[in-house]
């Protein structure tokens, strides 16, 4: 956080922010971190939603939040941003210049303890043609260095999200404690693509049922991919935080009850 804050104050002119904006981000991000679970504690799933006006600084807020999350012990940071390569690239540029670092005068200095899962290229999404290869040697060093972390900016599409889940499973087979590393997932514009719009709730008028309603149909594919990533058997310490200016779909989308067959099959709700 202090490096990010210093960059906002003393960095390149394109990165600078007024002190009052930095103070607000400091306040809001500290409130979120203090309200969530301790990443050094027992397994958990903590979910939250940040609502802000259009162009009110949501991206800057979660940039500051990422810095504080790294400071308190989060080891894997995933930002899901947009459904198009151009939107993902735009967010990747913000994260690269303000957190990861690059050899560019506009950027914060490179932090060798942060290992990128994606990069600043139009095809640099996770598993994309230009994405960096995260070798097992990097993960090995990560497991012995509590200050190192992984960070990636991904499209909110099923392909990269599912690739990440598969990769995490493969790494956990080699390093079982990998699944115990705290993960922060930020869902930018949470109301877009991620909410469950795949099925409908129907009155069960003809069959006996323990519940008043049953879910007809499968979850929407992107929602299914996100909730699959949040399974406790994949990551045991999970913080999922959505950002949006239009929370209506998030509030109203259909939900799965803990312990239900749908919950067991598709994972926890977002």
PDB file of N, CA and C in Angstrom, residues 173-228:
ATOM      1  N   UNK A 173      -1.740 -30.528  -6.649  1.00  0.00           N
ATOM      2  CA  UNK A 173      -1.294 -31.924  -6.617  1.00  0.00           C
ATOM      3  C   UNK A 173       0.200 -32.009  -6.317  1.00  0.00           C
ATOM      4  N   UNK A 174       0.944 -31.001  -6.764  1.00  0.00           N
ATOM      5  CA  UNK A 174       2.389 -30.972  -6.511  1.00  0.00           C
ATOM      6  C   UNK A 174       2.685 -30.367  -5.148  1.00  0.00           C
ATOM      7  N   UNK A 175       1.981 -29.265  -4.848  1.00  0.00           N
ATOM      8  CA  UNK A 175       2.157 -28.560  -3.574  1.00  0.00           C
ATOM      9  C   UNK A 175       0.787 -28.474  -2.881  1.00  0.00           C
ATOM     10  N   UNK A 176       0.438 -29.468  -2.070  1.00  0.00           N
ATOM     11  CA  UNK A 176      -0.897 -29.506  -1.458  1.00  0.00           C
ATOM     12  C   UNK A 176      -1.249 -28.251  -0.661  1.00  0.00           C
ATOM     13  N   UNK A 177      -0.249 -27.578  -0.081  1.00  0.00           N
ATOM     14  CA  UNK A 177      -0.536 -26.384   0.709  1.00  0.00           C
ATOM     15  C   UNK A 177      -0.882 -25.173  -0.149  1.00  0.00           C
ATOM     16  N   UNK A 178      -0.750 -25.308  -1.468  1.00  0.00           N
ATOM     17  CA  UNK A 178      -1.090 -24.190  -2.355  1.00  0.00           C
ATOM     18  C   UNK A 178      -2.543 -23.780  -2.158  1.00  0.00           C
ATOM     19  N   UNK A 179      -3.407 -24.762  -1.954  1.00  0.00           N
ATOM     20  CA  UNK A 179      -4.837 -24.457  -1.798  1.00  0.00           C
ATOM     21  C   UNK A 179      -5.135 -23.694  -0.514  1.00  0.00           C
ATOM     22  N   UNK A 180      -4.175 -23.658   0.412  1.00  0.00           N
ATOM     23  CA  UNK A 180      -4.379 -22.928   1.658  1.00  0.00           C
ATOM     24  C   UNK A 180      -3.868 -21.491   1.589  1.00  0.00           C
ATOM     25  N   UNK A 181      -3.308 -21.101   0.424  1.00  0.00           N
ATOM     26  CA  UNK A 181      -2.878 -19.713   0.272  1.00  0.00           C
ATOM     27  C   UNK A 181      -4.112 -18.827   0.102  1.00  0.00           C
ATOM     28  N   UNK A 182      -4.207 -17.731   0.852  1.00  0.00           N
ATOM     29  CA  UNK A 182      -5.382 -16.861   0.739  1.00  0.00           C
ATOM     30  C   UNK A 182      -5.501 -16.251  -0.658  1.00  0.00           C
ATOM     31  N   UNK A 183      -6.702 -16.260  -1.189  1.00  0.00           N
ATOM     32  CA  UNK A 183      -6.947 -15.718  -2.524  1.00  0.00           C
ATOM     33  C   UNK A 183      -7.978 -14.599  -2.449  1.00  0.00           C
ATOM     34  N   UNK A 184      -7.708 -13.503  -3.145  1.00  0.00           N
ATOM     35  CA  UNK A 184      -8.649 -12.395  -3.293  1.00  0.00           C
ATOM     36  C   UNK A 184      -9.090 -12.352  -4.743  1.00  0.00           C
ATOM     37  N   UNK A 185     -10.399 -12.449  -4.959  1.00  0.00           N
ATOM     38  CA  UNK A 185     -10.962 -12.349  -6.306  1.00  0.00           C
ATOM     39  C   UNK A 185     -11.796 -11.074  -6.367  1.00  0.00           C
ATOM     40  N   UNK A 186     -11.413 -10.177  -7.269  1.00  0.00           N
ATOM     41  CA  UNK A 186     -12.146  -8.927  -7.470  1.00  0.00           C
ATOM     42  C   UNK A 186     -12.933  -9.034  -8.770  1.00  0.00           C
ATOM     43  N   UNK A 187     -14.225  -8.855  -8.669  1.00  0.00           N
ATOM     44  CA  UNK A 187     -15.123  -8.940  -9.817  1.00  0.00           C
ATOM     45  C   UNK A 187     -15.510  -7.516 -10.214  1.00  0.00           C
ATOM     46  N   UNK A 188     -14.806  -6.978 -11.213  1.00  0.00           N
ATOM     47  CA  UNK A 188     -15.071  -5.618 -11.682  1.00  0.00           C
ATOM     48  C   UNK A 188     -16.345  -5.616 -12.526  1.00  0.00           C
ATOM     49  N   UNK A 189     -17.226  -4.645 -12.256  1.00  0.00           N
ATOM     50  CA  UNK A 189     -18.559  -4.621 -12.892  1.00  0.00           C
ATOM     51  C   UNK A 189     -19.246  -5.962 -12.652  1.00  0.00           C
ATOM     52  N   UNK A 190     -19.474  -6.261 -11.385  1.00  0.00           N
ATOM     53  CA  UNK A 190     -19.983  -7.570 -10.980  1.00  0.00           C
ATOM     54  C   UNK A 190     -21.321  -7.910 -11.617  1.00  0.00           C
ATOM     55  N   UNK A 191     -22.111  -6.893 -11.951  1.00  0.00           N
ATOM     56  CA  UNK A 191     -23.430  -7.160 -12.516  1.00  0.00           C
ATOM     57  C   UNK A 191     -23.355  -7.664 -13.952  1.00  0.00           C
ATOM     58  N   UNK A 192     -22.179  -7.548 -14.580  1.00  0.00           N
ATOM     59  CA  UNK A 192     -22.044  -7.978 -15.966  1.00  0.00           C
ATOM     60  C   UNK A 192     -21.469  -9.388 -16.040  1.00  0.00           C
ATOM     61  N   UNK A 193     -22.197 -10.270 -16.650  1.00  0.00           N
ATOM     62  CA  UNK A 193     -21.759 -11.630 -17.010  1.00  0.00           C
ATOM     63  C   UNK A 193     -21.716 -12.607 -15.843  1.00  0.00           C
ATOM     64  N   UNK A 194     -21.351 -12.174 -14.650  1.00  0.00           N
ATOM     65  CA  UNK A 194     -21.143 -13.111 -13.565  1.00  0.00           C
ATOM     66  C   UNK A 194     -22.383 -13.554 -12.822  1.00  0.00           C
ATOM     67  N   UNK A 195     -23.430 -12.742 -12.824  1.00  0.00           N
ATOM     68  CA  UNK A 195     -24.635 -13.114 -12.077  1.00  0.00           C
ATOM     69  C   UNK A 195     -25.323 -14.310 -12.728  1.00  0.00           C
ATOM     70  N   UNK A 196     -26.059 -15.058 -11.922  1.00  0.00           N
ATOM     71  CA  UNK A 196     -26.696 -16.286 -12.389  1.00  0.00           C
ATOM     72  C   UNK A 196     -28.022 -15.965 -13.052  1.00  0.00           C
ATOM     73  N   UNK A 197     -28.033 -16.016 -14.375  1.00  0.00           N
ATOM     74  CA  UNK A 197     -29.275 -15.767 -15.118  1.00  0.00           C
ATOM     75  C   UNK A 197     -29.671 -17.003 -15.926  1.00  0.00           C
ATOM     76  N   UNK A 198     -29.077 -18.157 -15.563  1.00  0.00           N
ATOM     77  CA  UNK A 198     -29.245 -19.345 -16.401  1.00  0.00           C
ATOM     78  C   UNK A 198     -30.530 -20.106 -16.210  1.00  0.00           C
ATOM     79  N   UNK A 199     -31.118 -20.050 -15.010  1.00  0.00           N
ATOM     80  CA  UNK A 199     -32.329 -20.831 -14.759  1.00  0.00           C
ATOM     81  C   UNK A 199     -33.452 -19.947 -14.280  1.00  0.00           C
ATOM     82  N   UNK A 200     -34.596 -20.541 -14.077  1.00  0.00           N
ATOM     83  CA  UNK A 200     -35.736 -19.815 -13.564  1.00  0.00           C
ATOM     84  C   UNK A 200     -36.303 -20.553 -12.373  1.00  0.00           C
ATOM     85  N   UNK A 201     -36.873 -19.802 -11.447  1.00  0.00           N
ATOM     86  CA  UNK A 201     -37.537 -20.433 -10.317  1.00  0.00           C
ATOM     87  C   UNK A 201     -38.988 -20.698 -10.688  1.00  0.00           C
ATOM     88  N   UNK A 202     -39.402 -21.946 -10.473  1.00  0.00           N
ATOM     89  CA  UNK A 202     -40.756 -22.322 -10.847  1.00  0.00           C
ATOM     90  C   UNK A 202     -41.468 -22.903  -9.631  1.00  0.00           C
ATOM     91  N   UNK A 203     -42.765 -22.604  -9.518  1.00  0.00           N
ATOM     92  CA  UNK A 203     -43.552 -23.210  -8.447  1.00  0.00           C
ATOM     93  C   UNK A 203     -43.659 -24.702  -8.682  1.00  0.00           C
ATOM     94  N   UNK A 204     -43.427 -25.463  -7.651  1.00  0.00           N
ATOM     95  CA  UNK A 204     -43.498 -26.924  -7.762  1.00  0.00           C
ATOM     96  C   UNK A 204     -44.901 -27.344  -7.353  1.00  0.00           C
ATOM     97  N   UNK A 205     -45.809 -27.288  -8.330  1.00  0.00           N
ATOM     98  CA  UNK A 205     -47.208 -27.534  -8.012  1.00  0.00           C
ATOM     99  C   UNK A 205     -47.597 -28.997  -8.134  1.00  0.00           C
ATOM    100  N   UNK A 206     -46.817 -29.778  -8.873  1.00  0.00           N
ATOM    101  CA  UNK A 206     -47.237 -31.141  -9.170  1.00  0.00           C
ATOM    102  C   UNK A 206     -46.494 -32.206  -8.393  1.00  0.00           C
ATOM    103  N   UNK A 207     -45.341 -31.877  -7.821  1.00  0.00           N
ATOM    104  CA  UNK A 207     -44.555 -32.873  -7.132  1.00  0.00           C
ATOM    105  C   UNK A 207     -44.310 -32.445  -5.697  1.00  0.00           C
ATOM    106  N   UNK A 208     -44.174 -33.427  -4.815  1.00  0.00           N
ATOM    107  CA  UNK A 208     -43.848 -33.115  -3.443  1.00  0.00           C
ATOM    108  C   UNK A 208     -42.402 -32.635  -3.365  1.00  0.00           C
ATOM    109  N   UNK A 209     -42.180 -31.609  -2.560  1.00  0.00           N
ATOM    110  CA  UNK A 209     -40.838 -31.051  -2.434  1.00  0.00           C
ATOM    111  C   UNK A 209     -40.695 -30.448  -1.058  1.00  0.00           C
ATOM    112  N   UNK A 210     -39.467 -30.479  -0.527  1.00  0.00           N
ATOM    113  CA  UNK A 210     -39.217 -29.888   0.783  1.00  0.00           C
ATOM    114  C   UNK A 210     -39.091 -28.380   0.687  1.00  0.00           C
ATOM    115  N   UNK A 211     -38.935 -27.858  -0.508  1.00  0.00           N
ATOM    116  CA  UNK A 211     -38.813 -26.421  -0.686  1.00  0.00           C
ATOM    117  C   UNK A 211     -39.966 -25.906  -1.524  1.00  0.00           C
ATOM    118  N   UNK A 212     -40.222 -24.614  -1.422  1.00  0.00           N
ATOM    119  CA  UNK A 212     -41.329 -24.024  -2.154  1.00  0.00           C
ATOM    120  C   UNK A 212     -41.011 -23.898  -3.637  1.00  0.00           C
ATOM    121  N   UNK A 213     -39.711 -23.690  -3.949  1.00  0.00           N
ATOM    122  CA  UNK A 213     -39.295 -23.509  -5.332  1.00  0.00           C
ATOM    123  C   UNK A 213     -38.114 -24.423  -5.637  1.00  0.00           C
ATOM    124  N   UNK A 214     -37.976 -24.742  -6.891  1.00  0.00           N
ATOM    125  CA  UNK A 214     -36.815 -25.470  -7.360  1.00  0.00           C
ATOM    126  C   UNK A 214     -36.187 -24.690  -8.505  1.00  0.00           C
ATOM    127  N   UNK A 215     -34.898 -24.848  -8.681  1.00  0.00           N
ATOM    128  CA  UNK A 215     -34.221 -24.173  -9.767  1.00  0.00           C
ATOM    129  C   UNK A 215     -34.318 -25.021 -11.022  1.00  0.00           C
ATOM    130  N   UNK A 216     -34.848 -24.443 -12.069  1.00  0.00           N
ATOM    131  CA  UNK A 216     -34.940 -25.138 -13.349  1.00  0.00           C
ATOM    132  C   UNK A 216     -33.825 -24.641 -14.246  1.00  0.00           C
ATOM    133  N   UNK A 217     -33.065 -25.550 -14.832  1.00  0.00           N
ATOM    134  CA  UNK A 217     -31.985 -25.155 -15.716  1.00  0.00           C
ATOM    135  C   UNK A 217     -30.672 -25.007 -14.979  1.00  0.00           C
ATOM    136  N   UNK A 218     -29.613 -24.911 -15.757  1.00  0.00           N
ATOM    137  CA  UNK A 218     -28.276 -24.791 -15.215  1.00  0.00           C
ATOM    138  C   UNK A 218     -27.937 -23.332 -14.955  1.00  0.00           C
ATOM    139  N   UNK A 219     -26.949 -23.082 -14.081  1.00  0.00           N
ATOM    140  CA  UNK A 219     -26.465 -21.710 -13.919  1.00  0.00           C
ATOM    141  C   UNK A 219     -25.866 -21.223 -15.235  1.00  0.00           C
ATOM    142  N   UNK A 220     -25.852 -19.901 -15.420  1.00  0.00           N
ATOM    143  CA  UNK A 220     -25.195 -19.367 -16.607  1.00  0.00           C
ATOM    144  C   UNK A 220     -23.726 -19.762 -16.579  1.00  0.00           C
ATOM    145  N   UNK A 221     -23.111 -20.007 -17.739  1.00  0.00           N
ATOM    146  CA  UNK A 221     -21.754 -20.573 -17.783  1.00  0.00           C
ATOM    147  C   UNK A 221     -20.713 -19.766 -17.011  1.00  0.00           C
ATOM    148  N   UNK A 222     -20.726 -18.433 -17.142  1.00  0.00           N
ATOM    149  CA  UNK A 222     -19.712 -17.638 -16.449  1.00  0.00           C
ATOM    150  C   UNK A 222     -19.909 -17.698 -14.944  1.00  0.00           C
ATOM    151  N   UNK A 223     -21.158 -17.642 -14.512  1.00  0.00           N
ATOM    152  CA  UNK A 223     -21.437 -17.771 -13.077  1.00  0.00           C
ATOM    153  C   UNK A 223     -20.956 -19.126 -12.572  1.00  0.00           C
ATOM    154  N   UNK A 224     -21.186 -20.160 -13.354  1.00  0.00           N
ATOM    155  CA  UNK A 224     -20.768 -21.504 -12.968  1.00  0.00           C
ATOM    156  C   UNK A 224     -19.248 -21.578 -12.850  1.00  0.00           C
ATOM    157  N   UNK A 225     -18.525 -20.919 -13.765  1.00  0.00           N
ATOM    158  CA  UNK A 225     -17.060 -20.929 -13.727  1.00  0.00           C
ATOM    159  C   UNK A 225     -16.540 -20.189 -12.489  1.00  0.00           C
ATOM    160  N   UNK A 226     -17.164 -19.053 -12.159  1.00  0.00           N
ATOM    161  CA  UNK A 226     -16.715 -18.275 -11.003  1.00  0.00           C
ATOM    162  C   UNK A 226     -16.963 -19.035  -9.707  1.00  0.00           C
ATOM    163  N   UNK A 227     -18.167 -19.566  -9.548  1.00  0.00           N
ATOM    164  CA  UNK A 227     -18.478 -20.266  -8.309  1.00  0.00           C
ATOM    165  C   UNK A 227     -17.670 -21.558  -8.183  1.00  0.00           C
ATOM    166  N   UNK A 228     -17.343 -22.168  -9.305  1.00  0.00           N
ATOM    167  CA  UNK A 228     -16.488 -23.355  -9.287  1.00  0.00           C
ATOM    168  C   UNK A 228     -15.093 -22.995  -8.767  1.00  0.00           C
TER     169      UNK A 228
END
